[in-house]
Short mmCIF file of C-alpha atoms in Angstrom, two decimals:
data_model
loop_
_atom_site.label_atom_id
_atom_site.label_comp_id
_atom_site.label_asym_id
_atom_site.label_seq_id
_atom_site.Cartn_x
_atom_site.Cartn_y
_atom_site.Cartn_z
CA UNK Z 5 0.00 0.00 0.00
CA UNK Z 6 1.47 3.31 -1.02
CA UNK Z 7 1.82 6.08 1.51
CA UNK Z 8 -0.48 8.97 0.79
CA UNK Z 9 1.21 12.32 0.72
CA UNK Z 10 -0.31 15.01 2.90
CA UNK Z 11 -2.14 17.70 1.02
CA UNK Z 12 0.20 20.68 0.70
CA UNK Z 13 -0.89 23.81 2.53
CA UNK Z 14 -1.15 26.95 0.45
CA UNK Z 15 0.15 30.20 1.94
CA UNK Z 16 0.07 33.65 0.42
CA UNK Z 17 2.13 36.66 1.42
CA UNK Z 18 0.41 40.01 1.74
CA UNK Z 19 2.56 43.14 1.46
CA UNK Z 20 1.10 45.75 3.81
CA UNK Z 21 2.81 49.11 4.21
CA UNK Z 22 2.40 50.77 7.59
CA UNK Z 23 3.09 54.52 7.79
CA UNK Z 24 5.43 56.20 10.21
CA UNK Z 25 3.48 58.18 12.80
CA UNK Z 26 2.72 61.74 11.72
CA UNK Z 27 2.92 63.13 15.24
CA UNK Z 28 6.16 63.48 17.13
CA UNK Z 29 6.99 64.06 20.77
CA UNK Z 30 4.82 66.82 22.22
CA UNK Z 31 5.90 70.36 22.87
CA UNK Z 32 4.66 70.93 26.40
CA UNK Z 33 3.25 74.33 25.48
CA UNK Z 34 -0.10 72.79 24.56
CA UNK Z 35 0.27 72.26 20.81
CA UNK Z 36 2.16 69.89 18.52
CA UNK Z 37 5.55 70.91 17.22
CA UNK Z 38 8.61 69.08 15.91
CA UNK Z 39 11.40 68.90 18.46
CA UNK Z 40 15.01 67.83 17.82
CA UNK Z 41 14.83 64.84 20.15
CA UNK Z 42 16.42 61.45 19.51
CA UNK Z 43 12.96 59.91 19.11
CA UNK Z 44 11.83 62.49 16.56
CA UNK Z 45 15.11 62.17 14.66
CA UNK Z 46 14.65 58.40 14.43
CA UNK Z 47 11.06 58.72 13.18
CA UNK Z 48 12.12 61.37 10.66
CA UNK Z 49 14.73 58.94 9.29
CA UNK Z 50 11.94 56.49 8.32
CA UNK Z 51 9.75 58.54 5.94
CA UNK Z 52 8.81 55.52 3.80
CA UNK Z 53 7.24 53.62 6.66
CA UNK Z 54 7.36 49.89 7.38
CA UNK Z 55 6.41 46.55 5.87
CA UNK Z 56 4.24 44.34 8.07
CA UNK Z 57 5.88 40.98 8.80
CA UNK Z 58 3.73 39.28 11.45
CA UNK Z 59 1.96 39.45 14.78
CA UNK Z 60 4.32 38.61 17.68
CA UNK Z 61 1.75 38.17 20.46
CA UNK Z 62 -0.76 35.66 19.15
CA UNK Z 63 -2.92 35.83 22.27
CA UNK Z 64 -3.37 39.59 21.80
CA UNK Z 65 -5.19 41.69 19.23
CA UNK Z 66 -3.27 41.94 15.98
CA UNK Z 67 -1.22 45.13 16.04
CA UNK Z 68 -0.44 45.35 19.75
CA UNK Z 69 3.01 43.85 19.08
CA UNK Z 70 4.13 43.51 15.47
CA UNK Z 71 7.33 42.64 13.68
CA UNK Z 72 7.87 45.15 10.89
CA UNK Z 73 10.68 45.88 8.42
CA UNK Z 74 11.87 49.40 7.78
CA UNK Z 75 11.53 50.37 4.12
CA UNK Z 76 14.39 52.84 4.67
CA UNK Z 77 17.01 50.78 6.55
CA UNK Z 78 15.72 47.26 5.66
CA UNK Z 79 16.05 46.31 9.34
CA UNK Z 80 13.54 44.32 11.39
CA UNK Z 81 11.91 46.33 14.19
CA UNK Z 82 9.33 45.54 16.87
CA UNK Z 83 6.39 47.95 16.90
CA UNK Z 84 4.28 47.92 20.09
CA UNK Z 85 1.06 49.91 20.26
CA UNK Z 86 -0.32 50.71 23.68
CA UNK Z 87 -3.94 51.86 23.92
CA UNK Z 88 -5.02 53.41 27.18
CA UNK Z 89 -8.50 52.01 26.68
CA UNK Z 90 -7.72 48.44 25.69
CA UNK Z 91 -9.89 45.49 24.79
CA UNK Z 92 -10.02 42.14 26.54
CA UNK Z 93 -9.08 39.25 24.30
CA UNK Z 94 -12.00 36.96 23.53
CA UNK Z 95 -11.29 33.97 21.22
CA UNK Z 96 -13.41 34.25 18.13
CA UNK Z 97 -14.45 37.82 18.89
CA UNK Z 98 -14.25 38.83 15.23
CA UNK Z 99 -16.71 36.04 14.32
CA UNK Z 100 -19.31 36.30 17.04
CA UNK Z 101 -19.05 39.81 18.45
CA UNK Z 102 -19.23 43.28 17.04
CA UNK Z 103 -16.27 45.50 17.81
CA UNK Z 104 -18.39 47.65 20.11
CA UNK Z 105 -19.36 44.65 22.25
CA UNK Z 106 -15.78 43.55 23.06
CA UNK Z 107 -15.18 44.42 26.75
CA UNK Z 108 -12.98 47.45 27.34
CA UNK Z 109 -10.73 48.26 30.28
CA UNK Z 110 -8.24 50.96 31.18
CA UNK Z 111 -4.93 49.27 30.35
CA UNK Z 112 -2.64 51.76 32.05
CA UNK Z 113 -3.19 54.75 34.28
CA UNK Z 114 0.11 56.62 33.94
CA UNK Z 115 0.64 59.54 31.57
CA UNK Z 116 2.66 57.32 29.22
CA UNK Z 117 2.56 53.51 29.01
CA UNK Z 118 4.96 51.80 31.45
CA UNK Z 119 7.19 50.53 28.63
CA UNK Z 120 7.97 54.16 27.79
CA UNK Z 121 7.78 55.46 31.34
CA UNK Z 122 10.49 52.93 32.33
CA UNK Z 123 12.91 52.61 29.42
CA UNK Z 124 16.46 53.16 28.22
CA UNK Z 125 17.63 56.58 27.07
CA UNK Z 126 16.74 56.85 23.40
CA UNK Z 127 19.81 56.32 21.24
CA UNK Z 128 20.72 59.04 18.74
CA UNK Z 129 22.94 57.32 16.16
CA UNK Z 130 22.38 60.11 13.62
CA UNK Z 131 23.42 62.83 16.06
CA UNK Z 132 20.39 64.95 15.18
CA UNK Z 133 19.02 65.58 18.67
CA UNK Z 134 19.78 68.78 20.49
CA UNK Z 135 22.40 68.18 23.22
CA UNK Z 136 20.83 70.93 25.35
CA UNK Z 137 17.46 69.19 25.69
CA UNK Z 138 16.80 67.22 28.86
CA UNK Z 139 15.82 63.55 28.91
CA UNK Z 140 12.51 62.73 27.29
CA UNK Z 141 9.71 64.04 29.54
CA UNK Z 142 7.75 60.78 29.15
CA UNK Z 143 10.67 58.68 30.49
CA UNK Z 144 10.37 58.78 34.27
CA UNK Z 145 12.89 56.00 35.07
CA UNK Z 146 15.89 55.76 32.79
CA UNK Z 147 17.27 52.23 32.42
CA UNK Z 148 21.02 51.89 31.81
CA UNK Z 149 22.36 50.94 28.37
CA UNK Z 150 23.06 47.40 29.49
CA UNK Z 151 22.46 44.28 27.36
CA UNK Z 152 19.77 42.98 29.73
CA UNK Z 153 17.32 45.85 29.03
CA UNK Z 154 15.53 46.36 25.67
CA UNK Z 155 16.64 49.15 23.35
CA UNK Z 156 13.96 51.69 22.42
CA UNK Z 157 14.49 53.55 19.14
CA UNK Z 158 11.64 56.03 19.25
CA UNK Z 159 7.93 56.54 19.69
CA UNK Z 160 5.06 58.39 18.08
CA UNK Z 161 1.51 59.28 19.04
CA UNK Z 162 -0.67 58.48 16.03
CA UNK Z 163 -3.72 60.50 15.14
CA UNK Z 164 -7.10 59.09 14.18
CA UNK Z 165 -10.76 59.96 14.11
CA UNK Z 166 -11.92 57.94 17.09
CA UNK Z 167 -15.12 58.82 18.84
CA UNK Z 168 -13.53 58.89 22.29
CA UNK Z 169 -10.70 61.26 21.31
CA UNK Z 170 -11.22 64.98 21.09
CA UNK Z 171 -10.08 66.89 18.03
CA UNK Z 172 -6.80 67.93 19.72
CA UNK Z 173 -5.81 64.25 20.20
CA UNK Z 174 -6.54 63.91 23.91
CA UNK Z 175 -8.99 61.48 25.47
CA UNK Z 176 -11.89 62.41 27.71
CA UNK Z 177 -9.60 62.75 30.73
CA UNK Z 178 -6.96 64.80 28.91
CA UNK Z 179 -4.39 62.03 28.31
CA UNK Z 180 -3.12 60.56 25.07
CA UNK Z 181 -4.93 57.40 24.04
CA UNK Z 182 -2.41 55.57 21.83
CA UNK Z 183 1.39 55.33 21.86
CA UNK Z 184 3.40 53.58 19.15
CA UNK Z 185 6.81 52.37 20.39
CA UNK Z 186 9.64 51.05 18.20
CA UNK Z 187 12.09 48.59 19.79
CA UNK Z 188 15.14 46.69 18.58
CA UNK Z 189 14.32 43.23 17.22
CA UNK Z 190 15.99 40.38 19.14
CA UNK Z 191 16.45 37.35 16.92
CA UNK Z 192 16.45 34.49 19.47
CA UNK Z 193 12.75 34.78 20.34
CA UNK Z 194 11.84 34.19 23.99
CA UNK Z 195 13.08 32.03 26.84
CA UNK Z 196 9.67 30.31 26.69
CA UNK Z 197 10.42 29.23 23.13
CA UNK Z 198 13.84 27.87 24.15
CA UNK Z 199 12.38 25.94 27.09
CA UNK Z 200 9.60 24.59 24.87
CA UNK Z 201 12.11 23.25 22.35
CA UNK Z 202 14.25 21.61 25.04
CA UNK Z 203 11.16 20.07 26.66
CA UNK Z 204 10.13 18.10 23.57
CA UNK Z 205 8.95 14.70 24.91
CA UNK Z 206 10.85 12.70 22.27
CA UNK Z 207 13.90 14.75 21.35
CA UNK Z 208 14.27 17.15 24.27
CA UNK Z 209 17.30 17.39 26.52
CA UNK Z 210 18.31 19.30 29.65
CA UNK Z 211 18.92 22.99 28.99
CA UNK Z 212 22.73 23.40 29.17
CA UNK Z 213 23.94 24.37 32.63
CA UNK Z 214 26.37 27.08 31.37
CA UNK Z 215 23.41 28.86 29.75
CA UNK Z 216 21.36 28.65 32.95
CA UNK Z 217 24.16 30.21 35.00
CA UNK Z 218 24.45 32.94 32.36
CA UNK Z 219 20.69 33.60 32.52
CA UNK Z 220 20.86 33.79 36.31
CA UNK Z 221 23.69 36.35 36.18
CA UNK Z 222 22.10 38.62 33.56
CA UNK Z 223 18.58 38.61 35.00
CA UNK Z 224 19.86 39.15 38.55
CA UNK Z 225 21.75 42.22 37.35
CA UNK Z 226 18.55 43.53 35.76
CA UNK Z 227 16.43 43.01 38.89
CA UNK Z 228 19.13 44.40 41.18
CA UNK Z 229 19.17 47.61 39.15
CA UNK Z 230 15.38 47.90 39.18
CA UNK Z 231 15.22 47.49 42.96
CA UNK Z 232 18.35 49.40 44.03
CA UNK Z 233 19.54 51.52 41.10
CA UNK Z 234 22.94 49.79 41.27
CA UNK Z 235 24.57 49.37 37.85
CA UNK Z 236 27.16 46.81 36.78
CA UNK Z 237 29.89 49.38 37.55
CA UNK Z 238 28.45 50.04 41.02
CA UNK Z 239 28.49 46.33 41.80
CA UNK Z 240 32.14 46.06 40.72
CA UNK Z 241 33.13 48.38 43.55
CA UNK Z 242 31.26 46.32 46.13
CA UNK Z 243 32.79 43.44 48.03
CA UNK Z 244 30.99 40.15 47.53
CA UNK Z 245 29.65 38.76 50.75
CA UNK Z 246 28.70 42.20 52.07
CA UNK Z 247 26.82 42.11 55.35
CA UNK Z 248 24.62 44.65 57.05
CA UNK Z 249 21.75 46.76 55.81
CA UNK Z 250 20.63 46.73 52.21
CA UNK Z 251 22.15 49.39 50.00
CA UNK Z 252 20.71 51.35 47.12
CA UNK Z 253 21.37 54.53 45.23
CA UNK Z 254 20.48 57.59 47.25
CA UNK Z 255 16.90 58.73 46.63
CA UNK Z 256 16.29 55.68 44.39
CA UNK Z 257 12.65 54.60 44.14
CA UNK Z 258 12.53 50.84 43.47
CA UNK Z 259 10.90 49.71 40.24
CA UNK Z 260 8.92 46.45 40.39
CA UNK Z 261 8.59 44.60 37.07
CA UNK Z 262 5.66 42.51 38.40
CA UNK Z 263 5.58 39.98 35.53
CA UNK Z 264 8.93 38.20 35.20
CA UNK Z 265 8.26 35.07 33.17
CA UNK Z 266 9.78 33.22 30.23
CA UNK Z 267 7.73 35.02 27.58
CA UNK Z 268 9.06 38.38 28.85
CA UNK Z 269 12.70 37.29 28.55
CA UNK Z 270 14.25 37.65 25.08
CA UNK Z 271 17.38 36.15 23.54
CA UNK Z 272 19.67 37.66 20.92
CA UNK Z 273 22.57 36.20 18.95
CA UNK Z 274 24.90 38.50 16.99
CA UNK Z 275 23.95 39.10 13.38
CA UNK Z 276 26.04 40.13 10.41
CA UNK Z 277 27.67 43.48 11.12
CA UNK Z 278 27.40 43.09 14.90
CA UNK Z 279 30.36 42.37 17.15
CA UNK Z 280 30.79 38.61 17.47
CA UNK Z 281 32.33 36.46 20.19
CA UNK Z 282 33.05 32.74 19.67
CA UNK Z 283 31.11 32.04 22.87
CA UNK Z 284 27.95 33.89 21.80
CA UNK Z 285 26.40 30.55 20.81
CA UNK Z 286 26.61 29.53 24.47
CA UNK Z 287 26.02 32.89 26.17
CA UNK Z 288 23.59 34.95 24.06
CA UNK Z 289 22.29 38.34 25.09
CA UNK Z 290 19.42 37.93 27.57
CA UNK Z 291 16.91 40.78 27.79
CA UNK Z 292 14.24 41.42 30.40
CA UNK Z 293 11.34 43.16 28.66
CA UNK Z 294 7.56 43.42 29.04
CA UNK Z 295 7.30 46.34 31.48
CA UNK Z 296 3.56 46.73 30.79
CA UNK Z 297 2.67 45.91 34.43
CA UNK Z 298 5.67 47.64 36.04
CA UNK Z 299 5.24 50.16 38.86
CA UNK Z 300 7.34 52.35 41.09
CA UNK Z 301 7.17 51.29 44.69
CA UNK Z 302 5.64 54.61 45.72
CA UNK Z 303 3.01 54.75 42.97
CA UNK Z 304 -0.48 55.57 44.29
CA UNK Z 305 -3.09 52.83 44.08
CA UNK Z 306 -4.82 54.17 40.98
CA UNK Z 307 -1.59 53.54 39.01
CA UNK Z 308 -1.24 49.84 39.97
CA UNK Z 309 -1.66 47.23 37.24
CA UNK Z 310 -4.76 45.06 37.40
CA UNK Z 311 -3.05 42.50 35.16
CA UNK Z 312 0.01 41.86 37.37
CA UNK Z 313 0.30 38.18 38.45
CA UNK Z 314 0.00 39.26 42.10
CA UNK Z 315 -3.63 40.08 41.27
CA UNK Z 316 -4.39 36.74 39.59
CA UNK Z 317 -6.67 35.62 42.43
CA UNK Z 318 -8.31 38.99 42.92
CA UNK Z 319 -12.10 38.96 42.76
CA UNK Z 320 -14.40 41.86 42.00
CA UNK Z 321 -14.37 44.40 44.79
CA UNK Z 322 -11.16 43.18 46.42
CA UNK Z 323 -8.30 45.68 46.73
CA UNK Z 324 -5.36 45.33 44.33
CA UNK Z 325 -2.06 43.96 45.59
CA UNK Z 326 0.44 46.84 45.86
CA UNK Z 327 3.74 46.56 43.97
CA UNK Z 328 6.37 44.86 46.15
CA UNK Z 329 9.94 43.75 45.47
CA UNK Z 330 9.30 40.20 46.68
CA UNK Z 331 7.14 39.64 43.57
CA UNK Z 332 10.12 39.95 41.22
CA UNK Z 333 12.42 37.84 43.37
CA UNK Z 334 9.85 35.05 43.71
CA UNK Z 335 9.05 34.96 39.99
CA UNK Z 336 12.76 35.02 39.10
CA UNK Z 337 13.28 31.89 41.21
CA UNK Z 338 10.28 30.24 39.54
CA UNK Z 339 11.81 30.86 36.10
CA UNK Z 340 15.15 29.31 37.00
CA UNK Z 341 13.61 26.29 38.72
CA UNK Z 342 11.46 25.58 35.67
CA UNK Z 343 14.51 25.77 33.40
CA UNK Z 344 16.23 22.87 35.18
CA UNK Z 345 13.05 20.79 35.42
CA UNK Z 346 11.29 21.40 32.10
CA UNK Z 347 12.93 18.54 30.16
CA UNK Z 348 12.07 16.08 32.93
CA UNK Z 349 8.61 17.32 33.86
CA UNK Z 350 7.00 17.18 30.42
CA UNK Z 351 8.56 13.88 29.40
CA UNK Z 352 6.74 12.34 32.33
CA UNK Z 353 3.44 13.84 31.16
CA UNK Z 354 3.77 14.66 27.45
CA UNK Z 355 0.05 15.39 27.07
CA UNK Z 356 0.47 18.49 29.25
CA UNK Z 357 2.22 21.24 27.34
CA UNK Z 358 4.66 23.61 29.04
CA UNK Z 359 2.91 26.38 30.94
CA UNK Z 360 5.13 29.40 31.42
CA UNK Z 361 2.79 31.49 33.50
CA UNK Z 362 3.63 32.06 37.15
CA UNK Z 363 3.49 28.60 38.70
CA UNK Z 364 3.54 28.25 42.47
CA UNK Z 365 4.00 24.49 42.20
CA UNK Z 366 7.49 24.52 40.66
CA UNK Z 367 9.09 22.76 43.61
CA UNK Z 368 12.73 21.74 43.37
CA UNK Z 369 12.60 19.07 46.07
CA UNK Z 370 11.61 16.32 43.67
CA UNK Z 371 14.22 17.48 41.15
CA UNK Z 372 17.44 16.82 43.02
CA UNK Z 373 20.57 16.10 40.99
CA UNK Z 374 20.29 12.35 41.50
CA UNK Z 375 16.74 12.40 40.08
CA UNK Z 376 17.40 14.62 37.05
CA UNK Z 377 19.04 12.25 34.56
CA UNK Z 378 20.42 12.73 31.10
CA UNK Z 379 18.58 10.43 28.64
CA UNK Z 380 21.41 7.96 27.74
CA UNK Z 381 22.78 7.19 31.18
CA UNK Z 382 22.54 7.77 34.87
CA UNK Z 383 24.71 10.86 35.23
CA UNK Z 384 23.14 13.88 36.92
CA UNK Z 385 21.74 16.57 34.59
CA UNK Z 386 22.86 19.45 36.80
CA UNK Z 387 25.44 20.14 39.47
CA UNK Z 388 24.57 20.17 43.14
CA UNK Z 389 25.83 23.77 43.25
CA UNK Z 390 23.07 24.86 40.88
CA UNK Z 391 20.26 22.85 42.47
CA UNK Z 392 21.17 23.81 46.04
CA UNK Z 393 21.23 27.48 45.05
CA UNK Z 394 17.77 27.22 43.45
CA UNK Z 395 16.37 25.42 46.48
CA UNK Z 396 17.18 28.47 48.60
CA UNK Z 397 14.46 30.30 46.66
CA UNK Z 398 11.77 27.92 47.85
CA UNK Z 399 9.24 28.47 50.60
CA UNK Z 400 8.10 25.21 52.21
CA UNK Z 401 4.60 26.48 53.03
CA UNK Z 402 3.96 27.33 49.38
CA UNK Z 403 4.40 23.72 48.32
CA UNK Z 404 2.83 22.08 51.37
CA UNK Z 405 -0.43 24.01 51.31
CA UNK Z 406 -2.23 24.06 47.98
CA UNK Z 407 -4.48 26.89 49.15
CA UNK Z 408 -1.65 29.40 49.54
CA UNK Z 409 -0.58 31.88 46.85
CA UNK Z 410 2.79 33.62 46.78
CA UNK Z 411 1.19 36.91 47.88
CA UNK Z 412 -0.01 35.35 51.16
CA UNK Z 413 1.69 36.93 54.15
CA UNK Z 414 2.98 33.55 55.39
CA UNK Z 415 4.76 33.01 52.08
CA UNK Z 416 5.93 36.47 51.12
CA UNK Z 417 7.68 37.03 54.44
CA UNK Z 418 9.90 34.02 53.68
CA UNK Z 419 10.76 34.90 50.09
CA UNK Z 420 14.44 35.95 49.88
CA UNK Z 421 15.27 39.65 49.75
CA UNK Z 422 17.41 41.60 47.29
CA UNK Z 423 20.40 40.92 49.57
CA UNK Z 424 20.12 37.26 48.56
CA UNK Z 425 20.63 38.26 44.92
CA UNK Z 426 23.45 40.69 45.66
CA UNK Z 427 25.40 38.64 48.20
CA UNK Z 428 24.85 35.05 47.09
CA UNK Z 429 23.20 34.51 43.70
CA UNK Z 430 24.98 37.09 41.53
CA UNK Z 431 28.55 36.45 42.73
CA UNK Z 432 28.05 32.69 42.44
CA UNK Z 433 26.60 32.92 38.93
CA UNK Z 434 29.22 35.45 37.77
CA UNK Z 435 31.99 33.19 39.05
CA UNK Z 436 30.53 30.16 37.28
CA UNK Z 437 30.17 31.99 33.97
CA UNK Z 438 33.70 33.34 34.19
CA UNK Z 439 34.93 29.81 34.82
CA UNK Z 440 33.06 28.49 31.78
CA UNK Z 441 34.36 31.32 29.61
CA UNK Z 442 37.95 30.75 30.67
CA UNK Z 443 37.61 27.07 29.74
CA UNK Z 444 36.56 28.00 26.21
CA UNK Z 445 33.41 25.93 25.74
CA UNK Z 446 33.53 23.69 22.69
CA UNK Z 447 30.89 21.06 23.46
CA UNK Z 448 28.12 21.11 20.89
CA UNK Z 449 25.63 20.08 23.55
CA UNK Z 450 26.15 23.47 25.26
CA UNK Z 451 25.39 25.42 22.06
CA UNK Z 452 21.88 26.93 22.35
CA UNK Z 453 21.93 28.87 19.07
CA UNK Z 454 19.98 26.09 17.32
CA UNK Z 455 16.78 27.62 18.74
CA UNK Z 456 17.12 30.70 16.48
CA UNK Z 457 14.42 30.67 13.76
CA UNK Z 458 15.52 30.50 10.13
CA UNK Z 459 16.54 34.01 8.94
CA UNK Z 460 14.57 33.47 5.74
CA UNK Z 461 11.41 32.96 7.78
CA UNK Z 462 12.09 36.15 9.74
CA UNK Z 463 12.27 38.17 6.52
CA UNK Z 464 9.04 36.76 5.07
CA UNK Z 465 6.26 39.39 4.82
CA UNK Z 466 2.89 38.74 6.42
CA UNK Z 467 1.56 35.40 5.22
CA UNK Z 468 -1.95 33.99 5.33
CA UNK Z 469 -3.88 30.89 4.29
CA UNK Z 470 -6.84 32.94 3.12
CA UNK Z 471 -8.08 31.78 -0.27
CA UNK Z 472 -8.03 35.18 -1.97
CA UNK Z 473 -6.18 38.44 -1.62
CA UNK Z 474 -9.50 40.21 -1.04
CA UNK Z 475 -10.26 38.01 1.99
CA UNK Z 476 -6.76 38.47 3.40
CA UNK Z 477 -6.86 42.25 3.06
CA UNK Z 478 -10.38 42.43 4.52
CA UNK Z 479 -9.32 40.42 7.58
CA UNK Z 480 -6.21 42.57 8.09
CA UNK Z 481 -8.26 45.76 7.85
CA UNK Z 482 -10.62 44.58 10.58
CA UNK Z 483 -7.75 43.58 12.89
CA UNK Z 484 -5.53 46.61 12.34
CA UNK Z 485 -8.39 49.09 12.69
CA UNK Z 486 -8.11 48.74 16.46
CA UNK Z 487 -4.67 50.36 16.56
CA UNK Z 488 -4.68 52.32 13.31
CA UNK Z 489 -8.21 53.65 13.03
CA UNK Z 490 -10.56 53.19 10.07
#
């Protein structure tokens, strides 16, 4: 009996040009005016607009996070569009609901979306910005130009004839409704994607330990800065093993990310024209992004995010959980513990796909070194040093009582503090990575660059399985109307 070939799937590419925003950063005198800022200079250098590649957040409305290609520089760029009055995602909403009936909520309360409010200083590679101008007025917390924070190129505030926006562009309460942010594209996708590929029930393998130590070092540096304001250079002047009271930059207000998870951690491997290191295949750039739920520790209640994981169990009428540093430290530990367990966990139950949301059940006690095996033999998958360090993040009560959540007072009081990251985790991870680097890794099993998608796929314009071009364009119009207007 001859094998029947599967019916080939037909895909069509649709070339959609997206314009550069007409509006630039506001002149705070009450009317729009071009200003020689780095953001405006970057937008001005892209007069031909962008080619739509694809939607990056498939669980969100199309357009909230898109991969686009500049028609001026030919570079891939991530375009995020933040609407103050957002829509809840409802599967099948475009089939069964009218646009007006999709539930709406106030996505962010601050003057600018958190991803702009807390961001890196805008780069000015063209040297067109005025050196006398202060930092961007929308950027309240300036992140350092370190590899573990995303690079923002510029932002615009698009116009549009929307019924809830007055003629001058402001919403009912006098704030801007829509911000369009342009970020650097990181080619390694997310840590969730990497963990998913290593967790394959048939072909998966333990995530390489050198990479895990590298991830621990980079993400600890990011969280330490957010909570204390201490940069890499500041930490160099400190003595490891410091004792005494916690330290922070004078007058620093801690920033709480509030949603540290695998899908908010990006990877990047050097591309052509970028500085390359032979060890980049083992130690790629690791970026903490997704500041949509982030808050300053002293933010008033009306600015707190309703979507932060700390509010997962909140019911109608209950007060929101205030931003607190323990949230970030707990979620960071959850990420690392899942990385060492993911290949083992999902092989035991292949019908359950990896879930990279905050998981209070990610206990390390059942994943000791002697229990985590490599597939061919009986050797331990990870060193005792790594597993014992990760176990220090655990809170017994959280895993013994299924009714407790990590925000419960009994649990949160036992979650390690920032001193644990500064005094124990970071120096240990930095030492391990330095040791690996000095050895000059050559083992193919430690190379994680195989998770990078094919470059040809990345440069493919928006594709669809719609039967006709008319259907494809009609569907795109309906989806993009939400963030572009009619």
